[in-house]
Coordinates of N, CA and C in Angstrom, one line a residue:
L1 N -43.5 -13.5 -36.6 CA -44.1 -14.1 -35.5 C -45.4 -13.5 -35.1
V2 N -46.3 -14.2 -34.6 CA -47.6 -13.7 -34.2 C -47.6 -13.2 -32.7
T3 N -48.2 -12.1 -32.4 CA -48.2 -11.6 -31.1 C -48.7 -12.6 -30.1
G4 N -47.9 -12.9 -29.0 CA -48.4 -13.9 -28.0 C -47.6 -15.2 -28.1
D5 N -46.8 -15.3 -29.2 CA -46.1 -16.5 -29.4 C -44.9 -16.5 -28.4
I6 N -44.4 -17.7 -28.0 CA -43.2 -17.8 -27.2 C -42.1 -18.4 -28.0
V7 N -41.0 -17.7 -28.0 CA -39.8 -18.2 -28.8 C -38.7 -18.6 -27.8
E8 N -38.3 -19.8 -28.0 CA -37.2 -20.3 -27.2 C -36.1 -20.8 -28.0
V9 N -34.9 -20.6 -27.6 CA -33.7 -21.1 -28.3 C -32.9 -22.0 -27.4
N10 N -32.7 -23.2 -27.9 CA -31.8 -24.1 -27.1 C -30.4 -23.8 -27.3
R11 N -29.5 -24.5 -26.6 CA -28.1 -24.1 -26.6 C -27.4 -24.5 -27.9
N12 N -28.2 -25.3 -28.7 CA -27.6 -25.6 -30.1 C -27.9 -24.5 -31.1
G13 N -28.7 -23.5 -30.7 CA -29.0 -22.4 -31.6 C -30.3 -22.7 -32.4
V14 N -31.0 -23.7 -32.0 CA -32.3 -24.0 -32.8 C -33.4 -23.3 -32.2
W15 N -34.2 -22.6 -33.0 CA -35.3 -21.8 -32.5 C -36.6 -22.7 -32.4
F16 N -37.3 -22.5 -31.3 CA -38.5 -23.2 -31.1 C -39.6 -22.2 -30.9
I17 N -40.7 -22.3 -31.8 CA -41.8 -21.3 -31.6 C -43.0 -22.1 -31.2
E18 N -43.5 -21.7 -30.0 CA -44.7 -22.4 -29.4 C -45.8 -21.4 -29.2
T19 N -46.9 -21.7 -29.8 CA -48.1 -20.8 -29.6 C -48.7 -21.1 -28.3
K20 N -49.5 -20.2 -27.8 CA -50.2 -20.3 -26.5 C -51.4 -21.2 -26.5
R21 N -51.5 -22.1 -27.5 CA -52.7 -22.9 -27.6 C -52.8 -23.9 -26.4
R22 N -51.7 -24.3 -25.9 CA -51.7 -25.3 -24.8 C -52.3 -24.7 -23.5

């Protein structure tokens, strides 16, 4: 992962990586 990225995991166990571009 790149520093500053946000990692979220839903209850299904799927990882979502969202950059701070928004």
